[in-house]
Amino acid sequence: MLETFSHFSPVLQALIAGIFTWSCTVVGASFVFFFKQVNRKVLDIMSGFAAGVMIAASFWSLLAPSIAHAEESGYGNLAWVPATVGFLLGGAFLRLTDRIIPHLHLGEPLENREGPQTKASKSLLLFLAITIHNIPEGLAVGVGFGAVAAGISTQNTLMSAIGLALGIGIQNIPEGSALSMPIRADGKSRWKAFNYGQMSALVEPVAAVLGAAAVLSMSALLPYALSFAAGAMIFVVVEELIPESQTNGNSDIATMGLMVGFAVMMILDVALG
């Protein structure tokens, strides 16, 4: 199966990987059919775990390959430039997205919604918040497979790209339930809560294809694209996931969740890469 997959075009590989990460969100969102609610402590552990996965992926799967690629592309002692520029642009992109798209972070009252004023429902605002931070995850997957096609850096192998998709998929399972459960608790039907949960990740296959296509069409963008995805993910982690996990009296166990998520992603990347 892996040999067959390796013969697919990078864009198709990215699409398949994006569909896989979305399907993991579907699995998580389906928990709403089996449980009435999710414990706040469990939600905080989930947020911590997701943060750990994204931090580890940002370094091992994105920033380190970005610097290695720049070194092999003739940047020399300035190999840090693409990584730094891309990283900061990724954070700025998410900041801009936060300002122009109304949304509400999990666990926050409706009056704490962010972005432009809107009469959108709480469920829709929660959905938009998760969708925003799924964008960099999809981009990371797509750029990872595009980097393999570039074939310049030994940091980028098919197995490392698959490992990145696997890590993001794993953390999407609790993420899907972390969205569908509060929406159910807000009074929506199980089917509506499920659909909000699974649809929040539909952006991932789209972003994955766009990321892979951009890298393939302009290979010089590769180190910038890798670090851009890293910067966007770190912005999500610091602005959303860590605060969510640390403000409900479960800081110690949420931090342990973060460390476990970091370790899982590190193992996946190092072992598969």
PDB file of C-alpha atoms in Angstrom:
ATOM      1  CA  MET A   1       0.000   0.000   0.000  1.00  0.00           C
ATOM      2  CA  LEU A   2       2.813   2.406   0.891  1.00  0.00           C
ATOM      3  CA  GLU A   3       4.545   1.671  -2.421  1.00  0.00           C
ATOM      4  CA  THR A   4       1.343   2.463  -4.315  1.00  0.00           C
ATOM      5  CA  PHE A   5       0.871   5.656  -2.304  1.00  0.00           C
ATOM      6  CA  SER A   6       4.439   6.752  -3.116  1.00  0.00           C
ATOM      7  CA  HIS A   7       3.619   6.733  -6.832  1.00  0.00           C
ATOM      8  CA  PHE A   8       0.781   9.215  -6.436  1.00  0.00           C
ATOM      9  CA  SER A   9       1.392  12.880  -7.233  1.00  0.00           C
ATOM     10  CA  PRO A  10       2.280  15.030  -4.190  1.00  0.00           C
ATOM     11  CA  VAL A  11      -0.995  16.942  -4.534  1.00  0.00           C
ATOM     12  CA  LEU A  12      -2.980  13.693  -4.471  1.00  0.00           C
ATOM     13  CA  GLN A  13      -0.922  12.477  -1.509  1.00  0.00           C
ATOM     14  CA  ALA A  14      -1.685  15.723   0.307  1.00  0.00           C
ATOM     15  CA  LEU A  15      -5.390  15.368  -0.501  1.00  0.00           C
ATOM     16  CA  ILE A  16      -5.484  11.801   0.836  1.00  0.00           C
ATOM     17  CA  ALA A  17      -3.612  12.870   3.976  1.00  0.00           C
ATOM     18  CA  GLY A  18      -5.995  15.812   4.439  1.00  0.00           C
ATOM     19  CA  ILE A  19      -8.979  13.499   4.083  1.00  0.00           C
ATOM     20  CA  PHE A  20      -7.388  11.232   6.702  1.00  0.00           C
ATOM     21  CA  THR A  21      -6.979  14.089   9.203  1.00  0.00           C
ATOM     22  CA  TRP A  22     -10.573  15.159   8.533  1.00  0.00           C
ATOM     23  CA  SER A  23     -11.796  11.580   9.068  1.00  0.00           C
ATOM     24  CA  CYS A  24     -10.095  11.565  12.479  1.00  0.00           C
ATOM     25  CA  THR A  25     -12.147  14.633  13.364  1.00  0.00           C
ATOM     26  CA  VAL A  26     -15.239  12.732  12.218  1.00  0.00           C
ATOM     27  CA  VAL A  27     -14.361   9.942  14.660  1.00  0.00           C
ATOM     28  CA  GLY A  28     -13.982  12.433  17.504  1.00  0.00           C
ATOM     29  CA  ALA A  29     -17.205  14.272  16.631  1.00  0.00           C
ATOM     30  CA  SER A  30     -19.093  10.949  16.627  1.00  0.00           C
ATOM     31  CA  PHE A  31     -18.503  10.646  20.386  1.00  0.00           C
ATOM     32  CA  VAL A  32     -21.529  12.909  20.763  1.00  0.00           C
ATOM     33  CA  PHE A  33     -23.712   9.915  19.887  1.00  0.00           C
ATOM     34  CA  PHE A  34     -22.356   7.876  22.793  1.00  0.00           C
ATOM     35  CA  PHE A  35     -21.833  10.420  25.577  1.00  0.00           C
ATOM     36  CA  LYS A  36     -24.060  13.183  26.911  1.00  0.00           C
ATOM     37  CA  GLN A  37     -21.215  15.465  27.922  1.00  0.00           C
ATOM     38  CA  VAL A  38     -17.470  15.542  28.332  1.00  0.00           C
ATOM     39  CA  ASN A  39     -15.782  16.284  31.630  1.00  0.00           C
ATOM     40  CA  ARG A  40     -13.991  19.658  31.813  1.00  0.00           C
ATOM     41  CA  LYS A  41     -10.829  17.930  32.977  1.00  0.00           C
ATOM     42  CA  VAL A  42     -10.919  15.681  29.906  1.00  0.00           C
ATOM     43  CA  LEU A  43     -11.365  18.715  27.639  1.00  0.00           C
ATOM     44  CA  ASP A  44      -8.345  20.384  29.220  1.00  0.00           C
ATOM     45  CA  ILE A  45      -6.243  17.244  28.757  1.00  0.00           C
ATOM     46  CA  MET A  46      -7.378  17.133  25.113  1.00  0.00           C
ATOM     47  CA  SER A  47      -6.393  20.762  24.566  1.00  0.00           C
ATOM     48  CA  GLY A  48      -3.020  20.158  26.216  1.00  0.00           C
ATOM     49  CA  PHE A  49      -2.398  17.060  24.112  1.00  0.00           C
ATOM     50  CA  ALA A  50      -3.261  18.917  20.893  1.00  0.00           C
ATOM     51  CA  ALA A  51      -0.925  21.743  21.900  1.00  0.00           C
ATOM     52  CA  GLY A  52       1.927  19.303  22.506  1.00  0.00           C
ATOM     53  CA  VAL A  53       1.462  17.628  19.128  1.00  0.00           C
ATOM     54  CA  MET A  54       1.425  20.971  17.329  1.00  0.00           C
ATOM     55  CA  ILE A  55       4.507  22.306  19.134  1.00  0.00           C
ATOM     56  CA  ALA A  56       6.532  19.180  18.310  1.00  0.00           C
ATOM     57  CA  ALA A  57       5.306  19.140  14.708  1.00  0.00           C
ATOM     58  CA  SER A  58       6.214  22.812  14.328  1.00  0.00           C
ATOM     59  CA  PHE A  59       9.834  22.091  15.141  1.00  0.00           C
ATOM     60  CA  TRP A  60      10.658  18.590  13.895  1.00  0.00           C
ATOM     61  CA  SER A  61       8.362  18.502  10.862  1.00  0.00           C
ATOM     62  CA  LEU A  62       8.459  22.146   9.766  1.00  0.00           C
ATOM     63  CA  LEU A  63      11.110  24.496  11.191  1.00  0.00           C
ATOM     64  CA  ALA A  64      14.049  22.062  11.182  1.00  0.00           C
ATOM     65  CA  PRO A  65      13.377  21.011   7.553  1.00  0.00           C
ATOM     66  CA  SER A  66      12.931  24.685   6.619  1.00  0.00           C
ATOM     67  CA  ILE A  67      16.399  25.554   7.906  1.00  0.00           C
ATOM     68  CA  ALA A  68      17.942  22.417   6.370  1.00  0.00           C
ATOM     69  CA  HIS A  69      16.375  23.189   3.003  1.00  0.00           C
ATOM     70  CA  ALA A  70      17.617  26.792   3.123  1.00  0.00           C
ATOM     71  CA  GLU A  71      21.159  25.597   3.908  1.00  0.00           C
ATOM     72  CA  GLU A  72      21.087  23.234   0.934  1.00  0.00           C
ATOM     73  CA  SER A  73      19.652  25.953  -1.301  1.00  0.00           C
ATOM     74  CA  GLY A  74      22.615  28.270  -0.895  1.00  0.00           C
ATOM     75  CA  TYR A  75      21.543  30.520   1.974  1.00  0.00           C
ATOM     76  CA  GLY A  76      24.666  29.577   3.943  1.00  0.00           C
ATOM     77  CA  ASN A  77      24.908  31.476   7.218  1.00  0.00           C
ATOM     78  CA  LEU A  78      21.610  33.168   6.406  1.00  0.00           C
ATOM     79  CA  ALA A  79      19.638  29.903   6.479  1.00  0.00           C
ATOM     80  CA  TRP A  80      17.728  31.308   9.435  1.00  0.00           C
ATOM     81  CA  VAL A  81      16.162  34.059   7.296  1.00  0.00           C
ATOM     82  CA  PRO A  82      13.433  32.025   5.517  1.00  0.00           C
ATOM     83  CA  ALA A  83      12.552  30.205   8.745  1.00  0.00           C
ATOM     84  CA  THR A  84      12.245  33.470  10.661  1.00  0.00           C
ATOM     85  CA  VAL A  85      10.336  35.365   7.978  1.00  0.00           C
ATOM     86  CA  GLY A  86       7.946  32.504   7.292  1.00  0.00           C
ATOM     87  CA  PHE A  87       7.401  31.846  10.998  1.00  0.00           C
ATOM     88  CA  LEU A  88       6.464  35.457  11.724  1.00  0.00           C
ATOM     89  CA  LEU A  89       4.246  35.683   8.639  1.00  0.00           C
ATOM     90  CA  GLY A  90       2.400  32.554   9.750  1.00  0.00           C
ATOM     91  CA  GLY A  91       1.622  34.136  13.098  1.00  0.00           C
ATOM     92  CA  ALA A  92       0.583  37.397  11.432  1.00  0.00           C
ATOM     93  CA  PHE A  93      -1.733  35.494   9.075  1.00  0.00           C
ATOM     94  CA  LEU A  94      -3.533  33.826  11.981  1.00  0.00           C
ATOM     95  CA  ARG A  95      -3.749  37.155  13.818  1.00  0.00           C
ATOM     96  CA  LEU A  96      -5.372  38.749  10.771  1.00  0.00           C
ATOM     97  CA  THR A  97      -7.732  35.786  10.402  1.00  0.00           C
ATOM     98  CA  ASP A  98      -8.711  36.190  14.061  1.00  0.00           C
ATOM     99  CA  ARG A  99      -9.599  39.835  13.441  1.00  0.00           C
ATOM    100  CA  ILE A 100     -11.715  39.360  10.318  1.00  0.00           C
ATOM    101  CA  ILE A 101     -13.609  36.159  11.225  1.00  0.00           C
ATOM    102  CA  PRO A 102     -15.985  36.237  14.201  1.00  0.00           C
ATOM    103  CA  HIS A 103     -15.436  33.292  16.554  1.00  0.00           C
ATOM    104  CA  LEU A 104     -15.683  32.095  20.131  1.00  0.00           C
ATOM    105  CA  HIS A 105     -13.129  29.975  21.946  1.00  0.00           C
ATOM    106  CA  LEU A 106     -14.245  26.808  23.713  1.00  0.00           C
ATOM    107  CA  GLY A 107     -15.360  27.355  27.294  1.00  0.00           C
ATOM    108  CA  GLU A 108     -15.902  31.103  26.840  1.00  0.00           C
ATOM    109  CA  PRO A 109     -19.246  32.892  27.331  1.00  0.00           C
ATOM    110  CA  LEU A 110     -20.869  34.400  24.255  1.00  0.00           C
ATOM    111  CA  GLU A 111     -19.968  37.959  25.309  1.00  0.00           C
ATOM    112  CA  ASN A 112     -16.269  37.047  24.928  1.00  0.00           C
ATOM    113  CA  ARG A 113     -16.585  36.399  21.186  1.00  0.00           C
ATOM    114  CA  GLU A 114     -13.779  37.816  19.060  1.00  0.00           C
ATOM    115  CA  GLY A 115     -13.619  39.428  15.641  1.00  0.00           C
ATOM    116  CA  PRO A 116     -16.295  41.613  14.009  1.00  0.00           C
ATOM    117  CA  GLN A 117     -19.641  42.063  15.758  1.00  0.00           C
ATOM    118  CA  THR A 118     -22.185  39.482  14.627  1.00  0.00           C
ATOM    119  CA  LYS A 119     -25.498  37.923  15.579  1.00  0.00           C
ATOM    120  CA  ALA A 120     -24.224  34.440  14.730  1.00  0.00           C
ATOM    121  CA  SER A 121     -25.148  31.669  17.144  1.00  0.00           C
ATOM    122  CA  LYS A 122     -22.765  30.376  19.788  1.00  0.00           C
ATOM    123  CA  SER A 123     -22.521  27.053  17.936  1.00  0.00           C
ATOM    124  CA  LEU A 124     -21.466  28.757  14.721  1.00  0.00           C
ATOM    125  CA  LEU A 125     -18.904  30.893  16.530  1.00  0.00           C
ATOM    126  CA  LEU A 126     -17.389  27.810  18.198  1.00  0.00           C
ATOM    127  CA  PHE A 127     -17.296  26.103  14.807  1.00  0.00           C
ATOM    128  CA  LEU A 128     -15.485  29.059  13.240  1.00  0.00           C
ATOM    129  CA  ALA A 129     -12.883  29.104  16.033  1.00  0.00           C
ATOM    130  CA  ILE A 130     -11.935  25.465  15.439  1.00  0.00           C
ATOM    131  CA  THR A 131     -12.039  25.912  11.661  1.00  0.00           C
ATOM    132  CA  ILE A 132      -9.556  28.797  11.886  1.00  0.00           C
ATOM    133  CA  HIS A 133      -6.974  26.702  13.671  1.00  0.00           C
ATOM    134  CA  ASN A 134      -7.495  23.755  11.314  1.00  0.00           C
ATOM    135  CA  ILE A 135      -6.186  25.882   8.438  1.00  0.00           C
ATOM    136  CA  PRO A 136      -2.502  25.753   9.486  1.00  0.00           C
ATOM    137  CA  GLU A 137      -2.814  22.029  10.225  1.00  0.00           C
ATOM    138  CA  GLY A 138      -3.953  21.393   6.656  1.00  0.00           C
ATOM    139  CA  LEU A 139      -1.246  23.670   5.266  1.00  0.00           C
ATOM    140  CA  ALA A 140       1.379  21.828   7.293  1.00  0.00           C
ATOM    141  CA  VAL A 141       0.306  18.482   5.848  1.00  0.00           C
ATOM    142  CA  GLY A 142       0.275  19.801   2.268  1.00  0.00           C
ATOM    143  CA  VAL A 143       3.616  21.553   2.571  1.00  0.00           C
ATOM    144  CA  GLY A 144       5.081  18.391   4.087  1.00  0.00           C
ATOM    145  CA  PHE A 145       4.208  16.327   1.013  1.00  0.00           C
ATOM    146  CA  GLY A 146       5.295  19.149  -1.289  1.00  0.00           C
ATOM    147  CA  ALA A 147       8.666  19.155   0.478  1.00  0.00           C
ATOM    148  CA  VAL A 148       9.081  15.449  -0.283  1.00  0.00           C
ATOM    149  CA  ALA A 149       8.537  16.156  -3.976  1.00  0.00           C
ATOM    150  CA  ALA A 150      11.197  18.893  -3.871  1.00  0.00           C
ATOM    151  CA  GLY A 151      13.642  16.134  -2.920  1.00  0.00           C
ATOM    152  CA  ILE A 152      16.341  18.509  -1.809  1.00  0.00           C
ATOM    153  CA  SER A 153      16.502  18.109   1.948  1.00  0.00           C
ATOM    154  CA  THR A 154      17.082  14.782   3.639  1.00  0.00           C
ATOM    155  CA  GLN A 155      14.864  16.141   6.429  1.00  0.00           C
ATOM    156  CA  ASN A 156      11.847  15.606   4.183  1.00  0.00           C
ATOM    157  CA  THR A 157      10.941  11.980   3.515  1.00  0.00           C
ATOM    158  CA  LEU A 158       7.630  10.395   2.617  1.00  0.00           C
ATOM    159  CA  MET A 159       7.505   8.674   5.993  1.00  0.00           C
ATOM    160  CA  SER A 160       8.106  11.951   7.851  1.00  0.00           C
ATOM    161  CA  ALA A 161       5.250  13.563   5.899  1.00  0.00           C
ATOM    162  CA  ILE A 162       3.021  10.597   6.737  1.00  0.00           C
ATOM    163  CA  GLY A 163       4.101  10.888  10.374  1.00  0.00           C
ATOM    164  CA  LEU A 164       3.087  14.550  10.407  1.00  0.00           C
ATOM    165  CA  ALA A 165      -0.344  13.691   8.989  1.00  0.00           C
ATOM    166  CA  LEU A 166      -0.695  10.857  11.511  1.00  0.00           C
ATOM    167  CA  GLY A 167       0.193  13.144  14.430  1.00  0.00           C
ATOM    168  CA  ILE A 168      -2.274  15.815  13.356  1.00  0.00           C
ATOM    169  CA  GLY A 169      -4.912  13.147  12.784  1.00  0.00           C
ATOM    170  CA  ILE A 170      -4.433  11.743  16.296  1.00  0.00           C
ATOM    171  CA  GLN A 171      -4.950  15.133  17.910  1.00  0.00           C
ATOM    172  CA  ASN A 172      -7.973  15.774  15.679  1.00  0.00           C
ATOM    173  CA  ILE A 173      -9.885  12.955  17.405  1.00  0.00           C
ATOM    174  CA  PRO A 174     -10.177  14.709  20.764  1.00  0.00           C
ATOM    175  CA  GLU A 175     -10.535  18.027  18.949  1.00  0.00           C
ATOM    176  CA  GLY A 176     -13.650  16.805  17.139  1.00  0.00           C
ATOM    177  CA  SER A 177     -15.279  15.739  20.381  1.00  0.00           C
ATOM    178  CA  ALA A 178     -14.152  18.926  22.138  1.00  0.00           C
ATOM    179  CA  LEU A 179     -16.282  20.875  19.637  1.00  0.00           C
ATOM    180  CA  SER A 180     -19.303  18.593  19.207  1.00  0.00           C
ATOM    181  CA  MET A 181     -19.858  18.008  22.931  1.00  0.00           C
ATOM    182  CA  PRO A 182     -20.225  21.694  23.959  1.00  0.00           C
ATOM    183  CA  ILE A 183     -22.502  22.318  20.978  1.00  0.00           C
ATOM    184  CA  ARG A 184     -24.691  19.407  22.109  1.00  0.00           C
ATOM    185  CA  ALA A 185     -24.655  20.794  25.647  1.00  0.00           C
ATOM    186  CA  ASP A 186     -25.786  24.137  24.205  1.00  0.00           C
ATOM    187  CA  GLY A 187     -29.056  22.500  23.138  1.00  0.00           C
ATOM    188  CA  LYS A 188     -28.375  21.379  19.575  1.00  0.00           C
ATOM    189  CA  SER A 189     -29.360  17.880  18.421  1.00  0.00           C
ATOM    190  CA  ARG A 190     -26.741  15.149  18.293  1.00  0.00           C
ATOM    191  CA  TRP A 191     -26.709  15.253  14.484  1.00  0.00           C
ATOM    192  CA  LYS A 192     -26.215  19.013  14.387  1.00  0.00           C
ATOM    193  CA  ALA A 193     -23.455  18.814  16.990  1.00  0.00           C
ATOM    194  CA  PHE A 194     -21.790  16.011  15.035  1.00  0.00           C
ATOM    195  CA  ASN A 195     -21.971  17.935  11.762  1.00  0.00           C
ATOM    196  CA  TYR A 196     -20.519  21.084  13.309  1.00  0.00           C
ATOM    197  CA  GLY A 197     -17.670  18.964  14.682  1.00  0.00           C
ATOM    198  CA  GLN A 198     -16.793  17.119  11.497  1.00  0.00           C
ATOM    199  CA  MET A 199     -17.272  20.102   9.169  1.00  0.00           C
ATOM    200  CA  SER A 200     -14.761  22.149  11.153  1.00  0.00           C
ATOM    201  CA  ALA A 201     -11.992  19.995   9.624  1.00  0.00           C
ATOM    202  CA  LEU A 202     -13.209  20.047   6.014  1.00  0.00           C
ATOM    203  CA  VAL A 203     -10.826  22.956   5.509  1.00  0.00           C
ATOM    204  CA  GLU A 204      -7.865  20.618   6.112  1.00  0.00           C
ATOM    205  CA  PRO A 205      -7.978  18.698   2.777  1.00  0.00           C
ATOM    206  CA  VAL A 206      -8.442  22.016   0.957  1.00  0.00           C
ATOM    207  CA  ALA A 207      -5.534  23.675   2.759  1.00  0.00           C
ATOM    208  CA  ALA A 208      -3.390  20.554   2.239  1.00  0.00           C
ATOM    209  CA  VAL A 209      -3.917  20.642  -1.530  1.00  0.00           C
ATOM    210  CA  LEU A 210      -3.228  24.390  -1.676  1.00  0.00           C
ATOM    211  CA  GLY A 211      -0.051  23.982   0.386  1.00  0.00           C
ATOM    212  CA  ALA A 212       1.314  21.168  -1.773  1.00  0.00           C
ATOM    213  CA  ALA A 213       0.403  22.951  -5.026  1.00  0.00           C
ATOM    214  CA  ALA A 214       2.029  26.214  -3.898  1.00  0.00           C
ATOM    215  CA  VAL A 215       5.294  24.486  -3.027  1.00  0.00           C
ATOM    216  CA  LEU A 216       5.348  22.535  -6.287  1.00  0.00           C
ATOM    217  CA  SER A 217       4.667  25.597  -8.420  1.00  0.00           C
ATOM    218  CA  MET A 218       7.301  27.736  -6.653  1.00  0.00           C
ATOM    219  CA  SER A 219       9.926  25.498  -5.054  1.00  0.00           C
ATOM    220  CA  ALA A 220      11.828  28.555  -3.787  1.00  0.00           C
ATOM    221  CA  LEU A 221       8.915  29.088  -1.405  1.00  0.00           C
ATOM    222  CA  LEU A 222       9.503  25.771   0.347  1.00  0.00           C
ATOM    223  CA  PRO A 223      11.516  26.977   3.388  1.00  0.00           C
ATOM    224  CA  TYR A 224       9.139  29.913   3.809  1.00  0.00           C
ATOM    225  CA  ALA A 225       6.056  27.689   3.442  1.00  0.00           C
ATOM    226  CA  LEU A 226       7.314  25.189   6.015  1.00  0.00           C
ATOM    227  CA  SER A 227       8.028  27.875   8.594  1.00  0.00           C
ATOM    228  CA  PHE A 228       4.793  29.733   7.732  1.00  0.00           C
ATOM    229  CA  ALA A 229       2.780  26.657   8.731  1.00  0.00           C
ATOM    230  CA  ALA A 230       4.873  26.363  11.911  1.00  0.00           C
ATOM    231  CA  GLY A 231       4.260  29.996  12.863  1.00  0.00           C
ATOM    232  CA  ALA A 232       0.528  29.668  12.277  1.00  0.00           C
ATOM    233  CA  MET A 233       0.355  26.545  14.445  1.00  0.00           C
ATOM    234  CA  ILE A 234       2.372  28.091  17.276  1.00  0.00           C
ATOM    235  CA  PHE A 235       0.046  31.111  17.233  1.00  0.00           C
ATOM    236  CA  VAL A 236      -2.937  28.779  17.694  1.00  0.00           C
ATOM    237  CA  VAL A 237      -1.184  26.908  20.502  1.00  0.00           C
ATOM    238  CA  VAL A 238      -0.252  30.020  22.492  1.00  0.00           C
ATOM    239  CA  GLU A 239      -3.339  32.103  21.777  1.00  0.00           C
ATOM    240  CA  GLU A 240      -5.935  29.370  22.174  1.00  0.00           C
ATOM    241  CA  LEU A 241      -5.018  25.832  23.203  1.00  0.00           C
ATOM    242  CA  ILE A 242      -2.745  26.482  26.184  1.00  0.00           C
ATOM    243  CA  PRO A 243      -4.952  29.213  27.740  1.00  0.00           C
ATOM    244  CA  GLU A 244      -8.033  26.994  27.301  1.00  0.00           C
ATOM    245  CA  SER A 245      -6.345  24.132  29.111  1.00  0.00           C
ATOM    246  CA  GLN A 246      -4.916  26.204  31.968  1.00  0.00           C
ATOM    247  CA  THR A 247      -7.839  28.302  33.221  1.00  0.00           C
ATOM    248  CA  ASN A 248     -10.154  25.696  34.756  1.00  0.00           C
ATOM    249  CA  GLY A 249      -8.159  24.393  37.699  1.00  0.00           C
ATOM    250  CA  ASN A 250      -6.652  21.496  35.768  1.00  0.00           C
ATOM    251  CA  SER A 251      -3.326  23.086  34.892  1.00  0.00           C
ATOM    252  CA  ASP A 252      -1.085  20.225  36.094  1.00  0.00           C
ATOM    253  CA  ILE A 253      -2.870  17.423  34.275  1.00  0.00           C
ATOM    254  CA  ALA A 254      -3.351  19.609  31.180  1.00  0.00           C
ATOM    255  CA  THR A 255       0.392  20.264  31.170  1.00  0.00           C
ATOM    256  CA  MET A 256       1.019  16.526  31.371  1.00  0.00           C
ATOM    257  CA  GLY A 257      -1.331  16.126  28.419  1.00  0.00           C
ATOM    258  CA  LEU A 258       0.786  18.644  26.523  1.00  0.00           C
ATOM    259  CA  MET A 259       3.968  16.740  27.342  1.00  0.00           C
ATOM    260  CA  VAL A 260       2.443  13.432  26.233  1.00  0.00           C
ATOM    261  CA  GLY A 261       1.272  15.020  22.971  1.00  0.00           C
ATOM    262  CA  PHE A 262       4.733  16.481  22.387  1.00  0.00           C
ATOM    263  CA  ALA A 263       6.360  13.103  23.062  1.00  0.00           C
ATOM    264  CA  VAL A 264       3.956  11.259  20.737  1.00  0.00           C
ATOM    265  CA  MET A 265       4.618  13.653  17.847  1.00  0.00           C
ATOM    266  CA  MET A 266       8.364  13.644  18.484  1.00  0.00           C
ATOM    267  CA  ILE A 267       8.448   9.837  18.431  1.00  0.00           C
ATOM    268  CA  LEU A 268       6.388   9.722  15.234  1.00  0.00           C
ATOM    269  CA  ASP A 269       8.614  12.204  13.452  1.00  0.00           C
ATOM    270  CA  VAL A 270      11.949  10.793  14.582  1.00  0.00           C
ATOM    271  CA  ALA A 271      10.936   7.141  14.174  1.00  0.00           C
ATOM    272  CA  LEU A 272       9.250   7.575  10.798  1.00  0.00           C
ATOM    273  CA  GLY A 273      11.568  10.292   9.492  1.00  0.00           C
TER     274      GLY A 273
END
